[in-house]
PDB file of C-alpha atoms in Angstrom:
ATOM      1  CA  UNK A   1      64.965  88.881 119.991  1.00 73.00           C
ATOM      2  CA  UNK A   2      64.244  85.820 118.274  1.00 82.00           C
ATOM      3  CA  UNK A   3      65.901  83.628 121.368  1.00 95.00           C
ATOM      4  CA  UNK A   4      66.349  80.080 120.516  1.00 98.00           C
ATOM      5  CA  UNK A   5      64.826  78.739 117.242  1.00 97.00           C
ATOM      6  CA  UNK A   6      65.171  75.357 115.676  1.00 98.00           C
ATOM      7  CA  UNK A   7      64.304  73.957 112.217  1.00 97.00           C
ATOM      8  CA  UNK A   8      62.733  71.899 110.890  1.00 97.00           C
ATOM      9  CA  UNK A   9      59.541  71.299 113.891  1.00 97.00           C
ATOM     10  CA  UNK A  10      58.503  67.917 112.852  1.00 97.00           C
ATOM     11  CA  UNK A  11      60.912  65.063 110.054  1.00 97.00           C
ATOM     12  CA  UNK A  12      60.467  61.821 109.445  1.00 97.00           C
ATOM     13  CA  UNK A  13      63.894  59.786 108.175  1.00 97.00           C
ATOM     14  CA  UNK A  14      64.154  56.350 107.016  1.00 98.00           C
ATOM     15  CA  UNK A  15      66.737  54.268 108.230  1.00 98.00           C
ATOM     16  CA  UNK A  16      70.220  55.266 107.263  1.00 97.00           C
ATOM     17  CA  UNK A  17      69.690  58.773 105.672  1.00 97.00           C
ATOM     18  CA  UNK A  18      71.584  61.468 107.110  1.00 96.00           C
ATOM     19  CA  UNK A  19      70.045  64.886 107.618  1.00 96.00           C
ATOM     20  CA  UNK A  20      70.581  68.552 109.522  1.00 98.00           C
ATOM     21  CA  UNK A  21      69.110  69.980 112.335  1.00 98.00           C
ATOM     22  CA  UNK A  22      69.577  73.330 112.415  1.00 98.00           C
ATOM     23  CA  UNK A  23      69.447  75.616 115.535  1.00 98.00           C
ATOM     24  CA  UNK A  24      70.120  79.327 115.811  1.00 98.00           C
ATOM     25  CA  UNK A  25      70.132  82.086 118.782  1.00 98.00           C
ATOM     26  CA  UNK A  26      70.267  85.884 118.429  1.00 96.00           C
ATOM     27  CA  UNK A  27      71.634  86.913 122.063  1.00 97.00           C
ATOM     28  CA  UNK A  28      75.106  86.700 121.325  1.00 96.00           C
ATOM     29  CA  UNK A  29      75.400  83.593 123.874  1.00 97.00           C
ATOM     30  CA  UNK A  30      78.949  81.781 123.823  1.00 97.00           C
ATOM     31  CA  UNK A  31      77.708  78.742 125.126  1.00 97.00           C
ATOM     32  CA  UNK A  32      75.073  76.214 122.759  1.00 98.00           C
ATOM     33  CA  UNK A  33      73.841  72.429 123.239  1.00 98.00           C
ATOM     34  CA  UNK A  34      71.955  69.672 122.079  1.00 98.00           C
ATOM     35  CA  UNK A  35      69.884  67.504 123.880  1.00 98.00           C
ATOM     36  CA  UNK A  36      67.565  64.714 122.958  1.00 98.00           C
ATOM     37  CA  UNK A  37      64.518  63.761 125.448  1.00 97.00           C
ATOM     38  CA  UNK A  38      62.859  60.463 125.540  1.00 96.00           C
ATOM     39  CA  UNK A  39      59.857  59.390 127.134  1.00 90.00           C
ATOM     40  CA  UNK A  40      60.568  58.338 130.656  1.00 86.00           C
ATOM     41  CA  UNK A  41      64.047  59.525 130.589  1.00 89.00           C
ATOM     42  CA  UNK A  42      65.586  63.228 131.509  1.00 89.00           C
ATOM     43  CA  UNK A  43      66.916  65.643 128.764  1.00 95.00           C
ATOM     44  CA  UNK A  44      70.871  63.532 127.751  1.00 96.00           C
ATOM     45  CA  UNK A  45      73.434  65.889 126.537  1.00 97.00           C
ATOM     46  CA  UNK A  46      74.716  65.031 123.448  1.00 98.00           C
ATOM     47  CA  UNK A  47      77.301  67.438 122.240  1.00 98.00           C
ATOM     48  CA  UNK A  48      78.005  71.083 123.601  1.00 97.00           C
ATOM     49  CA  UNK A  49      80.137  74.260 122.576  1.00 98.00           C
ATOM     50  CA  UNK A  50      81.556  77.003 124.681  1.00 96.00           C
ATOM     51  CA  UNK A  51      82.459  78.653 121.879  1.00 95.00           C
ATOM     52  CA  UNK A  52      82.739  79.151 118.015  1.00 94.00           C
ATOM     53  CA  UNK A  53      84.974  76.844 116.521  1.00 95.00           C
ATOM     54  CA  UNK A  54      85.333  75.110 119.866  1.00 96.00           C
ATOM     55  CA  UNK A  55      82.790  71.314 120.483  1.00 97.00           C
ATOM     56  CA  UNK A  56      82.595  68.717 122.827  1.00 97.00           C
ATOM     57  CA  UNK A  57      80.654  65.463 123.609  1.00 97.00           C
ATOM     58  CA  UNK A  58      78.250  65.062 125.994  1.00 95.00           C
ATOM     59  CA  UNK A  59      76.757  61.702 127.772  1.00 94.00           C
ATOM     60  CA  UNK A  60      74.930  60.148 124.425  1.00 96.00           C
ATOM     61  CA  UNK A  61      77.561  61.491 121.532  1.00 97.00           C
ATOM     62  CA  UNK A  62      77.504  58.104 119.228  1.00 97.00           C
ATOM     63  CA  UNK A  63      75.768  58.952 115.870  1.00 96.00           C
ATOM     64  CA  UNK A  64      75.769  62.654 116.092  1.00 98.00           C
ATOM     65  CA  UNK A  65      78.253  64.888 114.129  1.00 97.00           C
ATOM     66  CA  UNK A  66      78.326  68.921 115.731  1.00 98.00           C
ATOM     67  CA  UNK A  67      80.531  71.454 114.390  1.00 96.00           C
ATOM     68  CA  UNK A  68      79.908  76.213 115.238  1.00 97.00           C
ATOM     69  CA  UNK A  69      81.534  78.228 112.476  1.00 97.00           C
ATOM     70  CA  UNK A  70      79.680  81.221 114.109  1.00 97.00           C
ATOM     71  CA  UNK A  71      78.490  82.069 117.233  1.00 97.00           C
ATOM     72  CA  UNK A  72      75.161  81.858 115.754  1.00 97.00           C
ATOM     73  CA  UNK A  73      74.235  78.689 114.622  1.00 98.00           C
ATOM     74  CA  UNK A  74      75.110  75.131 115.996  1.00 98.00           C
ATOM     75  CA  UNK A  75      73.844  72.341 113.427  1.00 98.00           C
ATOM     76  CA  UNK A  76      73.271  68.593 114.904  1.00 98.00           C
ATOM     77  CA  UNK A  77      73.690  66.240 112.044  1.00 98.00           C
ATOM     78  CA  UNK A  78      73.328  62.565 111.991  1.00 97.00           C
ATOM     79  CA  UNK A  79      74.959  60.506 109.210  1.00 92.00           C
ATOM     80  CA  UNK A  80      72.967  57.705 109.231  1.00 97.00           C
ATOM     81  CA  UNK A  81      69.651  57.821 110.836  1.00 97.00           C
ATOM     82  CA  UNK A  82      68.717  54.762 113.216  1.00 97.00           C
ATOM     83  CA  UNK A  83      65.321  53.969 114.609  1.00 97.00           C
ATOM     84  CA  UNK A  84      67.101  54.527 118.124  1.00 97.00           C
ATOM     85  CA  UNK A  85      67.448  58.484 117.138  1.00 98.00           C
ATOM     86  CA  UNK A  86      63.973  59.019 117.244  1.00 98.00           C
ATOM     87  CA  UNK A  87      63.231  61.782 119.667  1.00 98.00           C
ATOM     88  CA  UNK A  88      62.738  65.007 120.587  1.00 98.00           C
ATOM     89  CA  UNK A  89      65.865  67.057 120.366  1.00 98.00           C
ATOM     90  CA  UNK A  90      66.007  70.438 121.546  1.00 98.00           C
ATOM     91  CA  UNK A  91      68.683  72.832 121.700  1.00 98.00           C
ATOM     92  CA  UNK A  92      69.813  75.242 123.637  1.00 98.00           C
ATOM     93  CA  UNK A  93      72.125  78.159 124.923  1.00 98.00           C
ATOM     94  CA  UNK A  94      73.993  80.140 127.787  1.00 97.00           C
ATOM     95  CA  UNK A  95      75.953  83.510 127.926  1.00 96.00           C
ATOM     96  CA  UNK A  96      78.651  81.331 129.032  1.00 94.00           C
ATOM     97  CA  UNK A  97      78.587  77.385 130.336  1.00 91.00           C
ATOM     98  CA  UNK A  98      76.321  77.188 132.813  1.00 91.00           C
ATOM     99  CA  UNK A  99      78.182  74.419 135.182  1.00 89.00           C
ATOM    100  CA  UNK A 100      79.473  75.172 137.705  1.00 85.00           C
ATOM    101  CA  UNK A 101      77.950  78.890 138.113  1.00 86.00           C
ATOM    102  CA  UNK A 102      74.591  79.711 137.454  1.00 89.00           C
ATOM    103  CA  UNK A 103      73.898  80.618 133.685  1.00 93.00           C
ATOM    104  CA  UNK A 104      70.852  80.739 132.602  1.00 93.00           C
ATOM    105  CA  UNK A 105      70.079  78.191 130.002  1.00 95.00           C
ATOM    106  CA  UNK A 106      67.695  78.875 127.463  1.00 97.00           C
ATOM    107  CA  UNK A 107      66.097  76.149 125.213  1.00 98.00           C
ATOM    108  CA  UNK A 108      64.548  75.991 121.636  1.00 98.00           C
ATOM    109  CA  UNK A 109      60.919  74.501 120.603  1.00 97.00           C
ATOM    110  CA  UNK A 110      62.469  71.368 119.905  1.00 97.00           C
ATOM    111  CA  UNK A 111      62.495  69.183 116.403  1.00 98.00           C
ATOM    112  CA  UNK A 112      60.323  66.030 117.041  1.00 97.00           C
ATOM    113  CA  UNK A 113      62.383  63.329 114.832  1.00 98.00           C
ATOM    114  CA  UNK A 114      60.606  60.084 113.756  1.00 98.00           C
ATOM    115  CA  UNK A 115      63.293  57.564 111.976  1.00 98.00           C
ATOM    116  CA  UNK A 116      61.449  54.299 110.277  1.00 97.00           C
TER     117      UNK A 116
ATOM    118  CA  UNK B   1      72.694  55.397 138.065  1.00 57.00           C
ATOM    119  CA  UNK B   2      70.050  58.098 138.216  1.00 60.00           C
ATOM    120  CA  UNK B   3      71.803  61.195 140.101  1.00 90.00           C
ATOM    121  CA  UNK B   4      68.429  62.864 140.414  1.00 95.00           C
ATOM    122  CA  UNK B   5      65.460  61.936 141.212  1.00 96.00           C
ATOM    123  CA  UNK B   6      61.994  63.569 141.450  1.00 97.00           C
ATOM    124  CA  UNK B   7      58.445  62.386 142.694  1.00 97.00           C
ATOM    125  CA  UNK B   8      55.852  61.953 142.312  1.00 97.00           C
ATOM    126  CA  UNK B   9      56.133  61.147 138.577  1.00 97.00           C
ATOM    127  CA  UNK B  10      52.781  62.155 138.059  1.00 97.00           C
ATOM    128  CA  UNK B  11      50.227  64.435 139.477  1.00 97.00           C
ATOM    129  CA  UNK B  12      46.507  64.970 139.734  1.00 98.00           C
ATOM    130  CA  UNK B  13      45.132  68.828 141.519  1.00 98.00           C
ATOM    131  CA  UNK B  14      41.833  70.393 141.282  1.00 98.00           C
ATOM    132  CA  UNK B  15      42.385  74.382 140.387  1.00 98.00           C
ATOM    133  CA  UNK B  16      43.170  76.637 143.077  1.00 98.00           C
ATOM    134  CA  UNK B  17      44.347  74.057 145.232  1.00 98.00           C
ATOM    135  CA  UNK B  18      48.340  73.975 146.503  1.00 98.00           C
ATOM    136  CA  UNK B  19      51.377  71.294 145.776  1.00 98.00           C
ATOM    137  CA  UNK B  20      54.344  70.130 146.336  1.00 98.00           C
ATOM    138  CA  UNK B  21      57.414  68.316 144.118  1.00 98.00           C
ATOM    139  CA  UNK B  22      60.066  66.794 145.812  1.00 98.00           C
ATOM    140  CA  UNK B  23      63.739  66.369 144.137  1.00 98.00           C
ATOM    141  CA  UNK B  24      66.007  64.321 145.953  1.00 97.00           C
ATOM    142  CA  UNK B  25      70.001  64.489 144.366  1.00 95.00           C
ATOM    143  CA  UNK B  26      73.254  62.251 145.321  1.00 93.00           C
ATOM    144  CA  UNK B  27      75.527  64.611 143.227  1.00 83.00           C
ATOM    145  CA  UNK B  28      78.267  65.803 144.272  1.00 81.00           C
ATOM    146  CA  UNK B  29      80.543  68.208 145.016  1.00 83.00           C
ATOM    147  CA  UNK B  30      76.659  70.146 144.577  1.00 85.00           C
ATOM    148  CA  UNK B  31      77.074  73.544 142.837  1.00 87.00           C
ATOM    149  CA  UNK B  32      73.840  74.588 142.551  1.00 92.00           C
ATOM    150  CA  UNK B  33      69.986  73.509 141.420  1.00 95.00           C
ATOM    151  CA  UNK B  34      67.537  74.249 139.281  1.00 96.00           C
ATOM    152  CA  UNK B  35      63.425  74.007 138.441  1.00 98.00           C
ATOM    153  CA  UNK B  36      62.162  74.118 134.797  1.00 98.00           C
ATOM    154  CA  UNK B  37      58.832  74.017 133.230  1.00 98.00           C
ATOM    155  CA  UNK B  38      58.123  72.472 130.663  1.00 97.00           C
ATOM    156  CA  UNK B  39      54.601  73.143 128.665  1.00 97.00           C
ATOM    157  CA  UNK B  40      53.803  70.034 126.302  1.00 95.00           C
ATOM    158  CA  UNK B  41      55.195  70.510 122.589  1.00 93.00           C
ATOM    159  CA  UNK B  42      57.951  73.254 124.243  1.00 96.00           C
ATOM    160  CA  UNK B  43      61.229  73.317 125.608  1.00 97.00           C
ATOM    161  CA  UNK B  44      62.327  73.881 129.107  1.00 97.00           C
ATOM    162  CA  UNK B  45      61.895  77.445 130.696  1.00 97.00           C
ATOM    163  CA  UNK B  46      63.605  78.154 133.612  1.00 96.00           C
ATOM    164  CA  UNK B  47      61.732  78.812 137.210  1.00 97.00           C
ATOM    165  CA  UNK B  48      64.645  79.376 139.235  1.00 96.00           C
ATOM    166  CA  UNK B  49      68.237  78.576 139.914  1.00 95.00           C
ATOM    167  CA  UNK B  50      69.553  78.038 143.728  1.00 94.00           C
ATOM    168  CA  UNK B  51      73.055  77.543 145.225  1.00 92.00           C
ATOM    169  CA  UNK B  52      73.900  76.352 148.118  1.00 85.00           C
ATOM    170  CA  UNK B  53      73.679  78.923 150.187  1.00 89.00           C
ATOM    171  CA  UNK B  54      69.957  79.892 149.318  1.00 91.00           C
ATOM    172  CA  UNK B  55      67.059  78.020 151.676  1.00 93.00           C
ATOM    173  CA  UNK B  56      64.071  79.339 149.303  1.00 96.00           C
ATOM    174  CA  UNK B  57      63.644  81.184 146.442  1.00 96.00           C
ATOM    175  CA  UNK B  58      60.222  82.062 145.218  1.00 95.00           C
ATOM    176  CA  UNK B  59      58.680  83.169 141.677  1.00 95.00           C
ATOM    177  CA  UNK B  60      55.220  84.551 142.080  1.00 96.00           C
ATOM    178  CA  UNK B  61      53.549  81.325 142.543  1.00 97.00           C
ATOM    179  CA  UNK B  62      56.516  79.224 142.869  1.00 98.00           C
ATOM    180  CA  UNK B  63      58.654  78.401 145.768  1.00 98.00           C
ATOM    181  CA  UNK B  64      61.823  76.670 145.846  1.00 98.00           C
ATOM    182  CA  UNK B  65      63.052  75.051 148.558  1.00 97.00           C
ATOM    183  CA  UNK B  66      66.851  73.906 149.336  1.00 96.00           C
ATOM    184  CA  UNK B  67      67.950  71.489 152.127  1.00 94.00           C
ATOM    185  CA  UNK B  68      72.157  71.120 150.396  1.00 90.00           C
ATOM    186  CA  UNK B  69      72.226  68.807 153.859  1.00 90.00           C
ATOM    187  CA  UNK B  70      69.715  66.365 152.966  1.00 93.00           C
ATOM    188  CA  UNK B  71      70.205  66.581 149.380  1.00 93.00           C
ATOM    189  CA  UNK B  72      66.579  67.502 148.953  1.00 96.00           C
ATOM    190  CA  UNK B  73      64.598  70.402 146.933  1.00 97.00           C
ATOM    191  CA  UNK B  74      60.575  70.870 146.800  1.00 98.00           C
ATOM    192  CA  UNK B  75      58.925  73.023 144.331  1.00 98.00           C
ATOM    193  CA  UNK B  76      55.433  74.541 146.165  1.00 98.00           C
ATOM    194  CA  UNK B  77      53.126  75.581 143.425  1.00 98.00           C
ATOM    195  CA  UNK B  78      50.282  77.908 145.465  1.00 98.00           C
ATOM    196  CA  UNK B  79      46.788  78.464 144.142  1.00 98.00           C
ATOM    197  CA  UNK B  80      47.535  76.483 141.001  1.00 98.00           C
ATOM    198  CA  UNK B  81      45.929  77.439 137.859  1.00 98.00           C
ATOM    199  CA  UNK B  82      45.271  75.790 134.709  1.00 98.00           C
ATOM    200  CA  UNK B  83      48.554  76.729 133.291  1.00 98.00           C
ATOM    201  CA  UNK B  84      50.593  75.039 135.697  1.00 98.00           C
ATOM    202  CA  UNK B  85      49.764  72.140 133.649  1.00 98.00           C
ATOM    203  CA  UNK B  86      53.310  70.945 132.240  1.00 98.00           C
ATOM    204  CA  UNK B  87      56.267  68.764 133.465  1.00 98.00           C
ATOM    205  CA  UNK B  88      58.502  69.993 136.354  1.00 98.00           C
ATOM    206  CA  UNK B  89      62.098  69.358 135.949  1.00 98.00           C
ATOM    207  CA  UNK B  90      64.840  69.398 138.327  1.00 97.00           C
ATOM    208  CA  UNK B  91      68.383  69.833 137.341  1.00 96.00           C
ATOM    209  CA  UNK B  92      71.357  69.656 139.248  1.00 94.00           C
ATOM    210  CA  UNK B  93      75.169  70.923 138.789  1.00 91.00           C
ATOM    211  CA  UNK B  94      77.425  69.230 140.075  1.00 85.00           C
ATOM    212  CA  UNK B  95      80.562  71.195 139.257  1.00 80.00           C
ATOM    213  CA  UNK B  96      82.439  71.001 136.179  1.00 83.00           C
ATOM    214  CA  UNK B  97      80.698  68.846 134.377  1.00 85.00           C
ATOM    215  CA  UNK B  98      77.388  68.820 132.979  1.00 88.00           C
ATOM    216  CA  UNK B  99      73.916  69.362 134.391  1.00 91.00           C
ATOM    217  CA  UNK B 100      72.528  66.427 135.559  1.00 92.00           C
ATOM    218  CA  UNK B 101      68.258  66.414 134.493  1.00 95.00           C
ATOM    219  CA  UNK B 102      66.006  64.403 136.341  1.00 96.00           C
ATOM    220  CA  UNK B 103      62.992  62.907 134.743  1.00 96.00           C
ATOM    221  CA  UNK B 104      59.941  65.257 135.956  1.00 97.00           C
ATOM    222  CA  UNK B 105      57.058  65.160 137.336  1.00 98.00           C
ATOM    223  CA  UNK B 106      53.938  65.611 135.018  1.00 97.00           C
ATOM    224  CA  UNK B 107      51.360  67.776 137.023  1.00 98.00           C
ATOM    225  CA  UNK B 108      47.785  68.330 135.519  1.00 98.00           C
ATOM    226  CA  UNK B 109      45.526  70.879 137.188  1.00 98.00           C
ATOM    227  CA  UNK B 110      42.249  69.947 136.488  1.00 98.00           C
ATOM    228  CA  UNK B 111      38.619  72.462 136.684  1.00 97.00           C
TER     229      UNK B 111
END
């Protein structure tokens, strides 16, 4: 098993272009998440699924579009890129939510995202 | 309003030699906690998950601690080795909504 994986590793945006960040897991898990992780700060939710066809927000949702057509995959994409998106977003995934029981979450590499 | 909070937020150890990361929470109702790792340039990995019920919890090198009481966890790290080198995050669940991440601690284990 592949696990988590995310792509691209590394972009660099200029202000107001939109782009995808893609994130995949092969382990059949219902539950997938986004999360971006500044310095000094903990990893902020940003938008979560507990299921295909099924999104919602998290604690920093504003600028972020999600949507899961398949249990698979579970895209981030950001309309227009600001120079307050720049971070490291990782995603991640659960066999089923993992609040309030005890799912384990796994996480991707993470996509370090520089917007200028 | 941080819900979580860990210390120290950094930390210096010579190899071989013990520590200790404290993780004080205000959530609640508390559901359960958890430790990550996190190596630089990677995401989280998960060390171990307690609930309320559970005192300690240990893997290999790693104890957990739980005081639901005090609101408290420790992570002991014994005999640390150069790979222990990473940030320690606590994470708490406070029922149904989502986890709540504190900010780390960044330990270095130095030769």
């Amino acid at each position: 098993n592949a696990g988590v994986t995310q792509t691209p590793k590394f972009q660099v945006l200029k202000t107001g272009q939109s782009m995808t960040l893609q994130c995949a897991q092969d382990m059949n898990h219902e539950y997938m998440s986004w999360y971006r992780q500044d310095p000094g700060m903990g990893l902020r939710l940003i938008h979560y699924s507990v299921g295909a066809g099924i999104t919602d927000q998290g604690e920093v949702p504003n600028g972020y579009n999600v949507s899961r057509s398949t249990t698979e995959d579970f895209p981030l994409r950001l309309l227009s890129a600001a120079p307050s998106q720049t971070s490291v977003y990782f995603c991640a995934s659960a066999p089923r939510v993992p609040w309030p029981g005890t799912y384990e979450q796994y996480f991707g590499p993470g996509t370090r995202l520089t917007v200028t | 309003k941080n819900q979580v909070e860990q210390s120290p937020q950094s930390l210096i150890i010579l190899e071989g030699k013990n520590c200790t990361l404290q993780c004080n929470y205000t959530v609640s109702p508390f559901s359960n906690l958890r430790w990550y790792k996190q190596d630089t340039g990677r995401g989280p990995v998960s060390l171990t998950i307690m609930t309320f019920s559970e005192n300690t919890k240990s893997n290999g090198r790693y104890t957990a601690t739980l005081d639901a009481d005090t609101k408290q966890s420790s992570l002991h790290i014994t005999a640390s080795q150069l790979s222990d080198s990473a940030s320690y995050i606590c994470v708490v669940s406070e029922g149904n909504t989502p986890l709540v991440f504190g900010k780390g601690t960044r330990l270095s284990v130095i030769a």
